[in-house]
Short mmCIF file of C-alpha atoms and ligand atoms in Angstrom, two decimals:
data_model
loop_
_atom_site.label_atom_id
_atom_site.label_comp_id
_atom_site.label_asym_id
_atom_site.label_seq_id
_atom_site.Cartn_x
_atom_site.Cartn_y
_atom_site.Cartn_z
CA UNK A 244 -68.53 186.30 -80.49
CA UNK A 245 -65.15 185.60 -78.90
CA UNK A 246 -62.30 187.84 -79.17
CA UNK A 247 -59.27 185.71 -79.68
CA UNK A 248 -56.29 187.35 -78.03
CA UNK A 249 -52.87 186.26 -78.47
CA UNK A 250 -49.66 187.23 -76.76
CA UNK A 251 -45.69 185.97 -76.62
CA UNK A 252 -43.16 186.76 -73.87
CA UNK A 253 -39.66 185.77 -74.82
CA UNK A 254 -37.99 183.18 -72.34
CA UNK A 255 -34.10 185.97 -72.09
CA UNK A 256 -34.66 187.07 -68.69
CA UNK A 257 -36.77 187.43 -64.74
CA UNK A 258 -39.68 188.97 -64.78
CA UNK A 259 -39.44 191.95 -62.89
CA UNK A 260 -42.31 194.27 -61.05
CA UNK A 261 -42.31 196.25 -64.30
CA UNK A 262 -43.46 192.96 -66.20
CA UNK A 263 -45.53 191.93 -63.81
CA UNK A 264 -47.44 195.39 -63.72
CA UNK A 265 -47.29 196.40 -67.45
CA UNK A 266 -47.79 193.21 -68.90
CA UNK A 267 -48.77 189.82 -66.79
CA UNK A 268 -51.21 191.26 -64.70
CA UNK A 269 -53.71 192.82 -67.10
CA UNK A 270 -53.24 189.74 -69.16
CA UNK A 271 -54.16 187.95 -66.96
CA UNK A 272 -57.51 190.48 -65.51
CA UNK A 273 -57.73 190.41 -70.00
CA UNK A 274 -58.15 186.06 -70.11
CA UNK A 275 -61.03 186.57 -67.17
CA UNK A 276 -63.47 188.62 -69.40
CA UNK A 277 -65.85 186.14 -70.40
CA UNK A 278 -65.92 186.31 -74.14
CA UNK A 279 -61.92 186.30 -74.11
CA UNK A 280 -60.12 183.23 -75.58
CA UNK A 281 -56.49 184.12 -74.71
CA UNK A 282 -53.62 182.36 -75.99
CA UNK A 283 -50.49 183.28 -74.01
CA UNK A 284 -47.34 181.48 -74.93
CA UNK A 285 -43.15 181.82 -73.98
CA UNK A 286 -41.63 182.51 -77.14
CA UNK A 287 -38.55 180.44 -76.62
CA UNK A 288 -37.45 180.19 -80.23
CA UNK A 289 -37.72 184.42 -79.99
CA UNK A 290 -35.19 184.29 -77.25
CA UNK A 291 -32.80 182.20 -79.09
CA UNK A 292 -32.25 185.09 -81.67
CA UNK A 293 -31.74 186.97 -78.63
CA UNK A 294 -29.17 184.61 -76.23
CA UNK A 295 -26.89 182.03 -76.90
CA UNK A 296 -27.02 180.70 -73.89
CA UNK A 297 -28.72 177.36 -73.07
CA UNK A 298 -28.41 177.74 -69.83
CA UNK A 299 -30.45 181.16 -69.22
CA UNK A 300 -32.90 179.89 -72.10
CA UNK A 301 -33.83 177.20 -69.79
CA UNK A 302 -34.08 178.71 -66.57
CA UNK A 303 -36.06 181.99 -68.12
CA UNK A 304 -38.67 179.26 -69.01
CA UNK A 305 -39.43 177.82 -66.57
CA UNK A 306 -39.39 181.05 -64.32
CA UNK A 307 -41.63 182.81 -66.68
CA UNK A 308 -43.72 179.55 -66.44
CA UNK A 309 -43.84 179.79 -62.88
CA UNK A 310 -44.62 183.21 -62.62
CA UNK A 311 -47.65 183.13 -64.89
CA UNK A 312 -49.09 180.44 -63.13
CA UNK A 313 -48.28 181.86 -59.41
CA UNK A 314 -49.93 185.47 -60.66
CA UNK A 315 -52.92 183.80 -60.60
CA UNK A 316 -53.12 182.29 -64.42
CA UNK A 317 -55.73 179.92 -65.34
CA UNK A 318 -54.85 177.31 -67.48
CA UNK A 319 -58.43 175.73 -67.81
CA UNK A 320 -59.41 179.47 -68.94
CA UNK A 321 -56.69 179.88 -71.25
CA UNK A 322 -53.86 177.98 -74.23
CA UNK A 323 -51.03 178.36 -72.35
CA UNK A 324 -47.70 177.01 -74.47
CA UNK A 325 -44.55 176.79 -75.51
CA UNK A 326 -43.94 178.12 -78.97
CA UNK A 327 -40.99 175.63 -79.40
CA UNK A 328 -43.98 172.60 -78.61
CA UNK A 329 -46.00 173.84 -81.43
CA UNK A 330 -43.98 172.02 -84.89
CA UNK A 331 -46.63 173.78 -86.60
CA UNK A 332 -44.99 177.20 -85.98
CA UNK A 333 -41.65 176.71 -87.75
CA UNK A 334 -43.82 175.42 -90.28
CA UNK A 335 -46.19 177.98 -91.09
CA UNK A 336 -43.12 180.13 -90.74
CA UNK A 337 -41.58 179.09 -93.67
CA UNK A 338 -44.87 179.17 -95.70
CA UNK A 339 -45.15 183.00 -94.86
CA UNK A 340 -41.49 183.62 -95.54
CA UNK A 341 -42.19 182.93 -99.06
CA UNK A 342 -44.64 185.38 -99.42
CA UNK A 343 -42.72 188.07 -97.00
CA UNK A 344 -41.53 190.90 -99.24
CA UNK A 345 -37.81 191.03 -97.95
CA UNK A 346 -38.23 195.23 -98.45
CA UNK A 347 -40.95 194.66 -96.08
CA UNK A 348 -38.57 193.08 -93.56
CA UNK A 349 -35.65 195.47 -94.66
CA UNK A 350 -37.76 197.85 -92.65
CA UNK A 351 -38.13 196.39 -89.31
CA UNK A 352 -36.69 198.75 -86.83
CA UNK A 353 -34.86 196.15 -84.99
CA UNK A 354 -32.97 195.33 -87.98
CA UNK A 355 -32.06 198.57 -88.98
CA UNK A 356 -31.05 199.82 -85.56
CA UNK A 357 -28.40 197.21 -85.38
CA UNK A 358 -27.21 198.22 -89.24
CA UNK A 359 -27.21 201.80 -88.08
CA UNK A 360 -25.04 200.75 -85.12
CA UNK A 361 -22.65 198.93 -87.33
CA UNK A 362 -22.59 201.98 -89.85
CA UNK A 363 -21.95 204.32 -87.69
CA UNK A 364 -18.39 202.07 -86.08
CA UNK A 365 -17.48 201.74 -89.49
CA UNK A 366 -18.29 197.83 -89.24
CA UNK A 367 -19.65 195.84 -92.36
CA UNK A 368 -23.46 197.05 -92.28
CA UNK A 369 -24.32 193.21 -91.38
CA UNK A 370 -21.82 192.46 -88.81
CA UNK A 371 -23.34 190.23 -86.25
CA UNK A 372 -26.53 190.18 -87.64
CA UNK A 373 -28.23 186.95 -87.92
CA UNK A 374 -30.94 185.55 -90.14
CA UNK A 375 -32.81 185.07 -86.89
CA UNK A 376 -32.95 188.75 -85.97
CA UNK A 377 -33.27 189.75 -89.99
CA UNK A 378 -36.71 186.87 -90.36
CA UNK A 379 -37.87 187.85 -86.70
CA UNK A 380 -40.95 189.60 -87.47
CA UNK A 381 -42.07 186.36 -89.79
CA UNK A 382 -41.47 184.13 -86.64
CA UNK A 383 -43.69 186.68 -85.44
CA UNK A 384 -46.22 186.74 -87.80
CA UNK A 385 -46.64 183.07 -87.54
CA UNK A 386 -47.22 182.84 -84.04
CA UNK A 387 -50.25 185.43 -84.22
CA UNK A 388 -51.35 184.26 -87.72
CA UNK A 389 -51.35 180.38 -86.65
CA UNK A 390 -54.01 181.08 -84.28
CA UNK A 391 -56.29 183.85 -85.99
CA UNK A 392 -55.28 186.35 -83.33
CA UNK A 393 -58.06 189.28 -83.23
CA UNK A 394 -56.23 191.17 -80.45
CA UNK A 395 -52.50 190.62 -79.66
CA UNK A 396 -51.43 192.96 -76.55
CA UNK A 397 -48.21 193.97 -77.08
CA UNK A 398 -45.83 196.98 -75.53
CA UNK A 399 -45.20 200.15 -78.33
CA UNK A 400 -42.04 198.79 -79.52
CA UNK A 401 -43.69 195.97 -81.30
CA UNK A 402 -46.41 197.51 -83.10
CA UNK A 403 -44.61 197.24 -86.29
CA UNK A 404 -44.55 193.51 -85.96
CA UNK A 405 -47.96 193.53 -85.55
CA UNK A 406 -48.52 195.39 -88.91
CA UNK A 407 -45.92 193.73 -90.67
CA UNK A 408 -48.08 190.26 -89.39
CA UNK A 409 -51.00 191.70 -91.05
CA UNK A 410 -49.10 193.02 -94.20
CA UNK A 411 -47.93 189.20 -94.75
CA UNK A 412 -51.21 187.11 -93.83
CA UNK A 413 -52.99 189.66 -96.34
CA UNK A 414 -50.67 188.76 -99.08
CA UNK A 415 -51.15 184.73 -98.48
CA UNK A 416 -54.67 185.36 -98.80
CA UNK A 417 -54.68 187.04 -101.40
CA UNK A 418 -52.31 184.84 -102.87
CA UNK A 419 -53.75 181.44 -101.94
CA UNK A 420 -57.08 182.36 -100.69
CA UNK A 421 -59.23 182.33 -103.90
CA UNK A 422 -61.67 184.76 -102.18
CA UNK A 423 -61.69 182.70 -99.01
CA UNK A 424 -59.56 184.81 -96.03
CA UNK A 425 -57.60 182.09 -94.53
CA UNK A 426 -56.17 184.47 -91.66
CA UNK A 427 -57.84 187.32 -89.74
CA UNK A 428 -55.90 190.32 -89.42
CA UNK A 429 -54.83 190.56 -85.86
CA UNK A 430 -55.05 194.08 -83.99
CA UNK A 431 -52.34 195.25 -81.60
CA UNK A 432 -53.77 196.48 -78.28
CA UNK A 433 -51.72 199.23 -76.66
CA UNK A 434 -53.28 199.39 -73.41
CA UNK A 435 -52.76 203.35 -72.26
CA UNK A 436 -54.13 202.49 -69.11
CA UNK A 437 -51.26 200.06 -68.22
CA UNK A 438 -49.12 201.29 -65.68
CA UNK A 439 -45.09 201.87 -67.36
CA UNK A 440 -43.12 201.59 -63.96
CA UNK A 441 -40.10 203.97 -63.03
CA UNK A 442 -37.51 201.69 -61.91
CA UNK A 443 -35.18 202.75 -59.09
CA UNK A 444 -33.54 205.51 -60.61
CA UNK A 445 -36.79 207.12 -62.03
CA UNK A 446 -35.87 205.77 -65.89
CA UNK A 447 -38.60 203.16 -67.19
CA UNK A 448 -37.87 200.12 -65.39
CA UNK A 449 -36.35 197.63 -67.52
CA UNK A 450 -33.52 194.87 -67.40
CA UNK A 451 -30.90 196.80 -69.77
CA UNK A 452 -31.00 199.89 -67.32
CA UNK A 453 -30.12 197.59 -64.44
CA UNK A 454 -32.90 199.80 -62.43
CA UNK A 455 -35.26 196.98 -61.72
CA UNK A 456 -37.61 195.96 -58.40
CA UNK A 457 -37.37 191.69 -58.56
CA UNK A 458 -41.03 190.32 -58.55
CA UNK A 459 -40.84 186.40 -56.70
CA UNK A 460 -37.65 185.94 -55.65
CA UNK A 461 -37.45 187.11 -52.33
CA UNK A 462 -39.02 189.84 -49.78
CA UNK A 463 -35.65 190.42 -49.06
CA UNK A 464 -34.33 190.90 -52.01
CA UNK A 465 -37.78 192.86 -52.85
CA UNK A 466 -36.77 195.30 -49.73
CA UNK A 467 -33.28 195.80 -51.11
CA UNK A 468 -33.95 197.34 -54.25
CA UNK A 469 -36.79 199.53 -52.57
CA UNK A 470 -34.04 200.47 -50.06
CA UNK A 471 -32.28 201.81 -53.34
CA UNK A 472 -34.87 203.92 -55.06
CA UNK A 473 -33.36 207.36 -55.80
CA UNK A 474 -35.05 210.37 -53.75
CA UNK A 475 -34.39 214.05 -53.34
CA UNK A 476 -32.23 214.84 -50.28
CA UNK A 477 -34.91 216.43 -48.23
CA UNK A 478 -35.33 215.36 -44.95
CA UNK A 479 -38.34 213.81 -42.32
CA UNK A 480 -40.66 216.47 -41.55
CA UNK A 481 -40.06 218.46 -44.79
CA UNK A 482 -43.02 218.33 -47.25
CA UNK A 483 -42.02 215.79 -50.66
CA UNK A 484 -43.79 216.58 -54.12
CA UNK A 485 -45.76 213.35 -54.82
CA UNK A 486 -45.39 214.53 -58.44
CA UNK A 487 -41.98 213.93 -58.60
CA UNK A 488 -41.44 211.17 -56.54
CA UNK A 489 -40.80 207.68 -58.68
CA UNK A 490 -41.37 206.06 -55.29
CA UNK A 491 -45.14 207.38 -55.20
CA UNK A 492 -45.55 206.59 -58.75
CA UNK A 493 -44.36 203.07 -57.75
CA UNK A 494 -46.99 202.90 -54.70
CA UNK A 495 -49.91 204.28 -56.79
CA UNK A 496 -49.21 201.48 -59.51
CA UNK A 497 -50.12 199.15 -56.68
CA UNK A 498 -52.60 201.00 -54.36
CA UNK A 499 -56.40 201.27 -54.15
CA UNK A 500 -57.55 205.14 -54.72
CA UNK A 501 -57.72 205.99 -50.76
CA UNK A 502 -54.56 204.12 -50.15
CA UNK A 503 -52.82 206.50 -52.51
CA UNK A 504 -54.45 209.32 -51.24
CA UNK A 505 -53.52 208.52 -47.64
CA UNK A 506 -49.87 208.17 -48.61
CA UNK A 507 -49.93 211.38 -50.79
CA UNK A 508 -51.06 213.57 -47.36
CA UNK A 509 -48.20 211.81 -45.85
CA UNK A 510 -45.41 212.81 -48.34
CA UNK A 511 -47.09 216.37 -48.08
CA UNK A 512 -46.67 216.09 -44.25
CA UNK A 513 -43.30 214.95 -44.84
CA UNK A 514 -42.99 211.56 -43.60
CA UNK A 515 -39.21 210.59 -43.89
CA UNK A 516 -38.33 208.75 -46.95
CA UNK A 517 -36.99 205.98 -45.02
CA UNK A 518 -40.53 205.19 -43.56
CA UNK A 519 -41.84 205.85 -46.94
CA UNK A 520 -39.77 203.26 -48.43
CA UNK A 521 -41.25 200.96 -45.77
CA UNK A 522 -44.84 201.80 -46.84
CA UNK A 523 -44.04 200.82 -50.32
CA UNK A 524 -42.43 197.40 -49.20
CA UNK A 525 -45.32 196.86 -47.36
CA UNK A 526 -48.11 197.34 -49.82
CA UNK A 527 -46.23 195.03 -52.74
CA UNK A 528 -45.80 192.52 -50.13
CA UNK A 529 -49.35 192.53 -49.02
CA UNK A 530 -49.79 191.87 -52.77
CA UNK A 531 -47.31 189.52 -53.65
CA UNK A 532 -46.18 187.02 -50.54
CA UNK A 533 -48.81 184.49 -51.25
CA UNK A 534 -48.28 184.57 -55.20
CA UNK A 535 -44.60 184.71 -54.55
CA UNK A 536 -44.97 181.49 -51.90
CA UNK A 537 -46.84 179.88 -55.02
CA UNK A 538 -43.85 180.25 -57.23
CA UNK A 539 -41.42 178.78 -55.16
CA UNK A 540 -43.59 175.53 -55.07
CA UNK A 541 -44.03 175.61 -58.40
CA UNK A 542 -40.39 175.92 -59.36
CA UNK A 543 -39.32 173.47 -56.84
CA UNK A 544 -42.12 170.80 -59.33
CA UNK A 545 -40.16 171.43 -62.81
CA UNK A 546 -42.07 168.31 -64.02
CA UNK A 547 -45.42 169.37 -62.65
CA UNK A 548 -45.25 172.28 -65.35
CA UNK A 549 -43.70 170.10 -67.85
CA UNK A 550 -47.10 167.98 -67.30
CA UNK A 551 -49.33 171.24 -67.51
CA UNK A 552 -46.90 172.77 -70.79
CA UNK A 553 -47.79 169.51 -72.40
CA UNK A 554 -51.53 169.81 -71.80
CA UNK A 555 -51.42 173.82 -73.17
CA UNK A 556 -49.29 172.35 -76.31
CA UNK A 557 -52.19 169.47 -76.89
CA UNK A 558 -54.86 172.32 -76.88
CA UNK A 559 -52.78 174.55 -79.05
CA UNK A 560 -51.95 171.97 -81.37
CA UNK A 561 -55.67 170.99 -81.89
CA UNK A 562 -56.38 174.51 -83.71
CA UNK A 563 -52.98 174.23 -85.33
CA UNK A 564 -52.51 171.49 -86.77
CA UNK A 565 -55.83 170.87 -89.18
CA UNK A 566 -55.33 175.09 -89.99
CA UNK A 567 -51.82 173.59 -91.24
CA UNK A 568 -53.41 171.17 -93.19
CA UNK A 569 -55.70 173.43 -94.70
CA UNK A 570 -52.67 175.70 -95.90
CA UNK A 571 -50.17 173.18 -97.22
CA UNK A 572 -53.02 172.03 -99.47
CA UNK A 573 -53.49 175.40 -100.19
CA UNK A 574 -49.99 176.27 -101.45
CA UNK A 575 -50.29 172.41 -103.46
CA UNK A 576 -48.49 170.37 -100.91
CA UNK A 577 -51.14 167.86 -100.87
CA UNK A 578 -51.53 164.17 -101.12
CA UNK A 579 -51.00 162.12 -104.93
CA UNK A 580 -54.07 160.31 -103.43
CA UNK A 581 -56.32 163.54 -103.82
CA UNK A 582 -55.78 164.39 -107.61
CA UNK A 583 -58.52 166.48 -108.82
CA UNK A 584 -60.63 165.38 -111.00
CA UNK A 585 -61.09 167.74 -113.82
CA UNK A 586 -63.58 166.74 -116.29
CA UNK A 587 -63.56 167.91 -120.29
CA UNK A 588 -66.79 170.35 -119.28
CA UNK A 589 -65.30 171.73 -115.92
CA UNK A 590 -62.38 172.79 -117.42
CA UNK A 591 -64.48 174.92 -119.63
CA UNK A 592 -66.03 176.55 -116.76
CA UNK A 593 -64.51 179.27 -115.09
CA UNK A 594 -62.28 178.31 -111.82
CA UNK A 595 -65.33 179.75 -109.88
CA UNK A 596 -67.73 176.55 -109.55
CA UNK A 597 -68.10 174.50 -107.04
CA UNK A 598 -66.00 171.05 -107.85
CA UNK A 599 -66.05 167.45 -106.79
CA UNK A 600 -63.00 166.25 -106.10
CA UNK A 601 -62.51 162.27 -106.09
CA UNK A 602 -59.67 159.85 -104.16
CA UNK A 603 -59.12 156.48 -102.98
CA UNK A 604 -59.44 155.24 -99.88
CA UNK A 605 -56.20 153.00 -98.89
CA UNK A 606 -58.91 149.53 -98.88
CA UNK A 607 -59.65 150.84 -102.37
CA UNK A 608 -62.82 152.11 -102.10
CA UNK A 609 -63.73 155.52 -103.89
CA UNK A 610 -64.91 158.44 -102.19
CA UNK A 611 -65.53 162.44 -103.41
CA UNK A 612 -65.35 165.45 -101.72
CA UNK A 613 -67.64 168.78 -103.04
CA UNK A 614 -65.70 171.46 -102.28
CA UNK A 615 -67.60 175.12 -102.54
CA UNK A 616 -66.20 177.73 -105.28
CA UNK A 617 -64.03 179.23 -101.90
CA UNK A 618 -63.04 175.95 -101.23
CA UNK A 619 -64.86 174.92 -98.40
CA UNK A 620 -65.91 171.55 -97.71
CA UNK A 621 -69.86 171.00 -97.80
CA UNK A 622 -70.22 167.10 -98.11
CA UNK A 623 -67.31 164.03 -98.03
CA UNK A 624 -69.11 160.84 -99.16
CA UNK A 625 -69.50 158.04 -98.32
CA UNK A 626 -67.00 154.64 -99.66
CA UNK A 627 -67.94 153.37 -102.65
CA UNK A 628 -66.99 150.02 -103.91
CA UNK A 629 -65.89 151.40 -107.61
CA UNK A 630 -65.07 154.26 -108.88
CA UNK A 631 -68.28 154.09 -111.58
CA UNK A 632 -70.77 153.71 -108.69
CA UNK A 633 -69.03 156.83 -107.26
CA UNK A 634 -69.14 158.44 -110.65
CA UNK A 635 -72.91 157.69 -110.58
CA UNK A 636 -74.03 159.55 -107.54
CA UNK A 637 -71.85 162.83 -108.46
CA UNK A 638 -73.94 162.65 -111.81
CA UNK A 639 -77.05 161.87 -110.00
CA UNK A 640 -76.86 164.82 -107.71
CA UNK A 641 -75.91 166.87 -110.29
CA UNK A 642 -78.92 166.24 -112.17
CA UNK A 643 -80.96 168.89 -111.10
CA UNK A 644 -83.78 166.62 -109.13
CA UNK A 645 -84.63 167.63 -105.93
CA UNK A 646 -81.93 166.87 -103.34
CA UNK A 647 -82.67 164.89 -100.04
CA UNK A 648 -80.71 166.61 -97.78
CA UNK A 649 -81.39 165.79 -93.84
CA UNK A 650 -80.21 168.04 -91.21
CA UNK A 651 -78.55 166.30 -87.62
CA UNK A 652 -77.50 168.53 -85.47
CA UNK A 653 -75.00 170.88 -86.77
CA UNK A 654 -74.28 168.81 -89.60
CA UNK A 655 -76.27 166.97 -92.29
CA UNK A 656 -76.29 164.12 -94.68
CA UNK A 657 -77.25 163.94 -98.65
CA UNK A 658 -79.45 160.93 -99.45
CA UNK A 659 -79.95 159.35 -103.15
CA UNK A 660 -82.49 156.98 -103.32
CA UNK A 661 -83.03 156.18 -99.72
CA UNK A 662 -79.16 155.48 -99.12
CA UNK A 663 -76.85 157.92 -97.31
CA UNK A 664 -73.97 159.15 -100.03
CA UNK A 665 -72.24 161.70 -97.69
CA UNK A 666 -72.05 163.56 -94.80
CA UNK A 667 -70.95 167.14 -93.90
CA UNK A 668 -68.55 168.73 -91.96
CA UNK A 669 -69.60 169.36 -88.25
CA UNK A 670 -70.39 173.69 -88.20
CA UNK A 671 -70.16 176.04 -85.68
CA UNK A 672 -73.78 176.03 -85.15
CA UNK A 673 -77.46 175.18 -87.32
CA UNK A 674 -77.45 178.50 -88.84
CA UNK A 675 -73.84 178.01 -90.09
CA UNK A 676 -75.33 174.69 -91.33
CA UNK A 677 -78.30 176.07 -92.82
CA UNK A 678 -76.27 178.29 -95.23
CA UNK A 679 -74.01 175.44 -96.22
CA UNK A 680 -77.41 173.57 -97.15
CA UNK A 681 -78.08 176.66 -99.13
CA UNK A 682 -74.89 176.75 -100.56
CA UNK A 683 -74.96 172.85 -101.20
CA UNK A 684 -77.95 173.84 -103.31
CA UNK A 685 -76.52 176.18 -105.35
CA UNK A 686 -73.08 174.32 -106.38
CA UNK A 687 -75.20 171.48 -107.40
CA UNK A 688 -77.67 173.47 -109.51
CA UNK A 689 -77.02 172.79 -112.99
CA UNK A 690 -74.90 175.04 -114.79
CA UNK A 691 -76.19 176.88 -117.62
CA UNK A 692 -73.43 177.59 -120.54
N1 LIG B 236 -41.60 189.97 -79.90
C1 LIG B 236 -42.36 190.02 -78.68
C2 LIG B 236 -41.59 190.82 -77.62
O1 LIG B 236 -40.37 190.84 -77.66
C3 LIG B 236 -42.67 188.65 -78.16
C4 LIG B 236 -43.52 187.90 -79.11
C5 LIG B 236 -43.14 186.86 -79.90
C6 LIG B 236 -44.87 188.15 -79.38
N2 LIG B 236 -44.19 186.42 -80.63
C7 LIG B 236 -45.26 187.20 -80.36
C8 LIG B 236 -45.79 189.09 -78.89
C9 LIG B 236 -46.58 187.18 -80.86
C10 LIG B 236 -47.09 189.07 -79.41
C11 LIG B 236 -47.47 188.12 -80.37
O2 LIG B 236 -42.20 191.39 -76.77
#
């Protein structure tokens, strides 16, 4: 089986070496296992709870875009989107948002840091707080829930969201479901392994510390911020501590096993930290010229990745937008044209059996669906000229005679008297098939009061 895994970067800033190490490239080393099916999106409607300004927005897109793609992403491997392509986001968002306990989202640390902050100034406790930041973890739980998410990588900060995602798809179900789980309950991977960089002054590298080593945008700007990383005072020829030294946790995060053990016998020797700085510069440029060469074409084509954007929303989209179907029906937002049906004897039956449900066609002709007692779909007929003739074969294959089901492929069709009446959904595979035959079977059996 495939693991779906699912994972959002919001569109505020650069990505920096610290990104690039902690987060794009074991996503991307992640999307090359082969039973991986990674979805990996820029959540630009995350950033606007985060910036007002349009400006940024738009340039953090595209230069997380480019990044991605120039770090050696695969787009043919993987659904690579934009969260603000995907109408069926928003939408599911406000489908979960009914559901959302607001206690639930009362708790979200983000939200109660910035009340804390405005407590503690004496400020109204919701001063500058928006309904973005207060509904952010149902954006969230959307974007993971939309998809079926098994695994969504994430740093420790968001683990909550996570949870909270879970917390709210389990209450749809359980709400709307009717035994059947419309959404998995997605996983967040905290990958120990993952390298947390120091940033110049030894302090997790991160934007808000101002401490950061730029990934693409230049080698000189690359060697700049190396030539800034904070060291002891001692001097060339005196032995450095490798365990202390940011710098060498920098070069490790970068270096094959002998390469770090060459340059640890060299800080012990006491190479100068000027020349070790040099080292370092070298060893992320050997890594990074050709990827950053890559971005700078791909930046200079904004409509190129437009095109490609496009492509990851149409794949996206294609999982989306039936789910979405499936759950405004499930809620009741569904078509006047697909009433059901309930006869004088269903209704005495408990909710629990399988039902027909009947609608008209827009040339008029008359067609049923047989929906399983989870609501699946095992068989959509064929048209029928009237509604009695359509009337007839739900009675007919009701009756308890033996059924002429014939399997093709993963799918199958129900005969009645040497005449195709309906067909079945495509399935995964013929064993998935096989138990809706079996299943077929059983809703049709005659019920026994
Ligand atoms: N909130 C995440 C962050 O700031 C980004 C994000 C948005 C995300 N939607 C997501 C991450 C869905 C994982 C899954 O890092």
């Amino acid at each position: 089986m495939t693991t779906r895994i699912l994972t959002g970067i919001t569109t505020t800033g650069t990505p920096h070496l610290g990104n690039y190490a902690g987060a794009i490239r074991p996503a991307i080393v992640a999307s090359q296992h082969s039973d991986a099916d990674s979805f990996y999106f820029l959540a630009d409607y995350h950033a606007l709870i985060k910036c007002d300004d349009p400006l940024r927005i738009q340039r953090s897109r595209l230069e997380i875009a480019a990044t991605w793609l120039a770090a050696g992403l695969d787009v043919n491997r993987v659904t690579f989107y934009r969260q603000s392509d995907i109408p069926e986001i928003p939408e599911l968002t406000w489908l979960l948002t009914c559901v959302a306990a607001k206690g639930l989202l009362n708790r979200a640390h983000a939200y109660k840091a910035s009340v804390d902050k405005n407590v503690e100034t004496g400020e109204d406790p919701d001063a500058g707080i928006t309904m973005g930041l207060y509904s952010y973890p149902v954006l969230m739980a959307a974007d993971i829930l939309m998809f079926n998410a098994h695994k969504v990588p994430v740093g420790r900060d968001q683990i909550q969201h996570v949870e909270m995602a879970r917390d709210i798809g389990q209450r749809f179900n359980h709400l709307f479901g009717q035994g059947k789980e419309f959404f998995v309950m997605p996983e967040a991977l905290i990958e120990e392994s993952v390298a947390t960089l120091p940033g110049l002054d030894g302090r997790k590298m991160s934007k808000s510390y101002d401490n950061t080593i730029p990934l693409f945008t230049s080698a000189k700007d690359m060697k700049e911020a190396i030539s800034r990383i904070v060291t002891d005072s001692r001097a060339p020829g005196e032995a450095k501590d490798p365990g202390t030294s940011h710098l060498f946790t920098l070069y490790q995060a970068f270096a094959t096993k002998a390469q770090a053990e060459e340059f640890r016998g060299e800080l012990l020797q006491g190479i100068g930290w000027g020349e070790a700085k040099q080292r370092l510069f070298q060893l992320l440029d050997t890594e990074l010229a050709e990827k950053r060469e890559r971005y700078h074409q791909l930046i200079a084509r904004p409509a190129d990745l437009e095109d490609l954007l496009q492509v990851g929303a149409q794949k996206a989209r294609k999982v989306a937008t039936p789910f979405l179907n499936e759950l405004r029906e499930a809620v009741g937002l569904r078509s006047f044209r697909e009433q059901v049906q309930v006869s004088s004897a269903a209704k005495k039956k408990t909710a629990k059996a399988a039902r027909f449900v009947s609608f008209r066609e827009d040339d008029g002709s008359f067609r049923f669906r047989l929906l399983a007692a989870d609501g699946e779909q095992l068989l959509l007929s064929r048209n029928f000229a009237d509604g009695k003739a359509a009337g007839a074969a739900t009675k007919q294959l009701q009756s308890g005679a033996a059924l002429d089901v014939r399997s093709e492929g993963n799918g199958f069709t129900v005969w009645l008297a040497d005449a195709c009446v309906g067909d079945s959904p495509e399935f995964a595979d013929a064993p998935a098939r096989d138990a809706a035959i079996e299943a077929l079977k059983l809703a049709l059996q005659p019920q026994q009061d």
